[in-house]
C-alpha cells in the first residue's frame, strides 16, 4: 500500500505517532522486520502518541506488556515463541478483542493465528548505498478495520514520502 522511509530513531517514532493518531479500539498492528530495524522504536512512538507516560521497552522476555493511554496498548514481542500454539496460550485472541490496540513485534510469526484484519508495518534496513539510519517502511492494510482509514493514513504519512 504505502512505501515510506525514515531517517533515524526519532523520525521512526514520529512516523509511528502519526499512525497512532488514527488508531481505534480493537485495532491490530503487526510489526515485521529483521533485528534492529526499529520495531521497538515504532512501538515507543506509537505509545507516546496514545498518551502512554511509562517507558516502553520490548517485551521480549515477558512477551506482553500493557500500557494505559487514551486507548489501552497491548504490546507483544513474539520473537521467542517456538510454536504457533504458544500464541493461543498467550490469549492473543482475547488481547485483540479487549477494546484496546494490540501491537505485535514479529507479527508475521503469528499471522496464521490472527483474524485477517490488521495493519502490517514492514520495516527494513537501507541498502548499502544508503544512510545506515535510513529505514524503509511498507504499510499494508488487511481486512475491513483499517480500509476506511487508508486515505487518511496516506495523508498522515505524506511527510515520509508515501
CSV table of C-alpha atoms in Angstrom, one decimal:
chain,number,residue,atom,x,y,z
A,1,UNK,CA,0.0,0.0,0.0
A,2,UNK,CA,2.2,2.8,1.3
A,3,UNK,CA,6.0,2.9,0.9
A,4,UNK,CA,7.7,5.3,3.3
A,5,UNK,CA,11.1,5.9,4.8
A,6,UNK,CA,12.5,7.4,8.0
A,7,UNK,CA,16.0,8.7,8.7
A,8,UNK,CA,16.6,7.8,12.3
A,9,UNK,CA,15.0,6.5,15.5
A,10,UNK,CA,13.2,9.8,16.4
A,11,UNK,CA,11.8,10.0,13.0
A,12,UNK,CA,10.6,6.4,13.2
A,13,UNK,CA,8.9,7.3,16.5
A,14,UNK,CA,7.2,10.3,14.9
A,15,UNK,CA,6.1,8.2,12.0
A,16,UNK,CA,4.5,5.7,14.4
A,17,UNK,CA,2.9,8.5,16.3
A,18,UNK,CA,1.2,9.7,13.1
A,19,UNK,CA,-0.3,6.2,12.7
A,20,UNK,CA,-1.4,6.1,16.3
A,21,UNK,CA,-3.4,9.3,15.9
A,22,UNK,CA,-5.7,7.2,13.6
A,23,UNK,CA,-5.8,4.2,15.9
A,24,UNK,CA,-9.1,3.0,17.3
A,25,UNK,CA,-10.2,0.5,19.9
A,26,UNK,CA,-9.8,-3.1,18.6
A,27,UNK,CA,-7.1,-2.3,16.1
A,28,UNK,CA,-4.3,-4.7,15.5
A,29,UNK,CA,-0.9,-3.6,14.1
A,30,UNK,CA,1.7,-6.1,13.1
A,31,UNK,CA,5.4,-5.0,13.0
A,32,UNK,CA,7.5,-7.1,10.7
A,33,UNK,CA,11.3,-6.8,10.1
A,34,UNK,CA,14.7,-8.1,10.9
A,35,UNK,CA,16.6,-7.4,14.2
A,36,UNK,CA,17.5,-3.7,14.6
A,37,UNK,CA,15.0,-2.3,12.0
A,38,UNK,CA,13.2,-0.2,14.5
A,39,UNK,CA,10.2,-2.2,15.7
A,40,UNK,CA,10.6,-1.2,19.3
A,41,UNK,CA,11.2,2.5,18.4
A,42,UNK,CA,8.0,2.3,16.4
A,43,UNK,CA,6.2,0.9,19.5
A,44,UNK,CA,7.6,3.7,21.6
A,45,UNK,CA,6.4,6.4,19.2
A,46,UNK,CA,3.0,4.7,18.9
A,47,UNK,CA,2.6,4.5,22.7
A,48,UNK,CA,3.7,8.2,23.2
A,49,UNK,CA,1.0,9.3,20.7
A,50,UNK,CA,-1.6,7.3,22.6
A,51,UNK,CA,-0.6,9.3,25.8
A,52,UNK,CA,1.3,6.5,27.5
A,53,UNK,CA,3.6,8.0,30.1
A,54,UNK,CA,5.6,4.9,31.0
A,55,UNK,CA,8.8,3.9,29.4
A,56,UNK,CA,8.1,1.4,26.6
A,57,UNK,CA,10.6,-1.4,26.2
A,58,UNK,CA,10.5,-4.5,24.1
A,59,UNK,CA,8.6,-7.3,26.0
A,60,UNK,CA,11.0,-9.9,24.6
A,61,UNK,CA,11.1,-11.9,27.8
A,62,UNK,CA,7.8,-11.1,29.3
A,63,UNK,CA,6.1,-11.4,25.9
A,64,UNK,CA,3.3,-9.0,26.7
A,65,UNK,CA,3.1,-5.5,28.3
A,66,UNK,CA,0.0,-3.4,28.7
A,67,UNK,CA,0.1,0.4,28.9
A,68,UNK,CA,-2.7,2.9,29.6
A,69,UNK,CA,-3.2,5.9,27.4
A,70,UNK,CA,-6.2,7.3,25.5
A,71,UNK,CA,-6.5,3.6,24.5
A,72,UNK,CA,-5.1,0.6,26.2
A,73,UNK,CA,-2.0,-0.6,24.3
A,74,UNK,CA,-1.1,-4.3,24.4
A,75,UNK,CA,2.5,-4.6,23.2
A,76,UNK,CA,3.7,-8.1,22.3
A,77,UNK,CA,7.0,-9.4,21.2
A,78,UNK,CA,6.6,-12.9,19.9
A,79,UNK,CA,10.2,-13.4,18.7
A,80,UNK,CA,10.8,-16.2,21.3
A,81,UNK,CA,7.7,-18.2,20.6
A,82,UNK,CA,8.7,-21.6,19.2
A,83,UNK,CA,5.2,-22.8,18.1
A,84,UNK,CA,2.1,-21.1,16.8
A,85,UNK,CA,0.2,-22.9,19.6
A,86,UNK,CA,2.1,-20.6,22.1
A,87,UNK,CA,0.3,-17.6,20.6
A,88,UNK,CA,-3.0,-19.2,21.6
A,89,UNK,CA,-1.6,-19.9,25.0
A,90,UNK,CA,-0.9,-16.2,25.4
A,91,UNK,CA,-4.5,-15.4,24.9
A,92,UNK,CA,-3.8,-13.5,21.7
A,93,UNK,CA,-7.4,-13.5,20.5
A,94,UNK,CA,-8.6,-12.1,23.8
A,95,UNK,CA,-6.0,-9.4,23.8
A,96,UNK,CA,-7.0,-8.3,20.3
A,97,UNK,CA,-10.7,-8.3,21.4
A,98,UNK,CA,-10.2,-6.4,24.7
A,99,UNK,CA,-11.1,-3.0,23.3
A,100,UNK,CA,-7.5,-1.6,23.2
A,101,UNK,CA,-4.9,-1.5,20.4
A,102,UNK,CA,-2.7,-4.5,20.0
A,103,UNK,CA,0.8,-4.0,18.5
A,104,UNK,CA,2.8,-7.2,17.8
A,105,UNK,CA,6.5,-7.2,17.1
A,106,UNK,CA,7.5,-10.1,14.8
A,107,UNK,CA,3.8,-10.2,13.9
A,108,UNK,CA,4.4,-12.3,10.8
A,109,UNK,CA,5.2,-15.3,13.1
A,110,UNK,CA,1.7,-15.4,14.5
A,111,UNK,CA,-0.2,-14.2,11.4
A,112,UNK,CA,-1.9,-17.6,10.9
A,113,UNK,CA,-3.4,-17.4,14.4
A,114,UNK,CA,-5.0,-14.0,13.7
A,115,UNK,CA,-8.1,-12.8,12.0
A,116,UNK,CA,-7.3,-11.2,8.6
A,117,UNK,CA,-7.9,-7.7,9.9
A,118,UNK,CA,-4.8,-5.6,10.7
A,119,UNK,CA,-2.3,-3.0,9.6
A,120,UNK,CA,1.1,-4.5,8.8
A,121,UNK,CA,4.1,-2.3,9.0
A,122,UNK,CA,7.2,-3.9,7.4
A,123,UNK,CA,10.5,-2.2,8.5
A,124,UNK,CA,13.7,-2.8,6.6
A,125,UNK,CA,17.3,-1.6,6.8
A,126,UNK,CA,18.5,0.7,4.0
A,127,UNK,CA,20.6,-0.7,1.2
A,128,UNK,CA,24.4,-0.5,1.5
A,129,UNK,CA,24.5,2.6,-0.7
A,130,UNK,CA,22.1,4.5,1.6
A,131,UNK,CA,22.5,6.0,5.1
A,132,UNK,CA,22.7,3.4,7.9
A,133,UNK,CA,20.0,5.3,9.9
A,134,UNK,CA,17.5,5.1,6.9
A,135,UNK,CA,14.6,2.7,7.2
A,136,UNK,CA,12.2,1.6,4.6
A,137,UNK,CA,8.6,1.1,5.8
A,138,UNK,CA,5.9,-0.6,3.8
A,139,UNK,CA,2.3,-0.4,5.1
A,140,UNK,CA,-0.3,-3.0,4.1
A,141,UNK,CA,-4.0,-2.8,5.1
A,142,UNK,CA,-5.5,-6.2,5.5
A,143,UNK,CA,-9.3,-6.6,6.2
A,144,UNK,CA,-12.0,-4.1,7.0
A,145,UNK,CA,-10.9,-2.2,10.1
A,146,UNK,CA,-8.1,-0.1,8.5
A,147,UNK,CA,-9.5,0.0,5.0
A,148,UNK,CA,-11.8,3.1,5.6
A,149,UNK,CA,-8.8,4.9,7.0
A,150,UNK,CA,-6.4,4.2,4.1
A,151,UNK,CA,-6.7,7.6,2.6
A,152,UNK,CA,-6.3,9.4,6.0
A,153,UNK,CA,-3.3,7.1,6.7
A,154,UNK,CA,-1.7,8.1,3.4
A,155,UNK,CA,-2.3,11.8,4.2
A,156,UNK,CA,-0.9,11.5,7.7
A,157,UNK,CA,2.3,9.8,6.4
A,158,UNK,CA,2.9,12.1,3.4
A,159,UNK,CA,5.9,13.7,5.1
A,160,UNK,CA,7.7,10.3,4.9
A,161,UNK,CA,7.4,10.1,1.1
A,162,UNK,CA,4.4,7.7,1.0
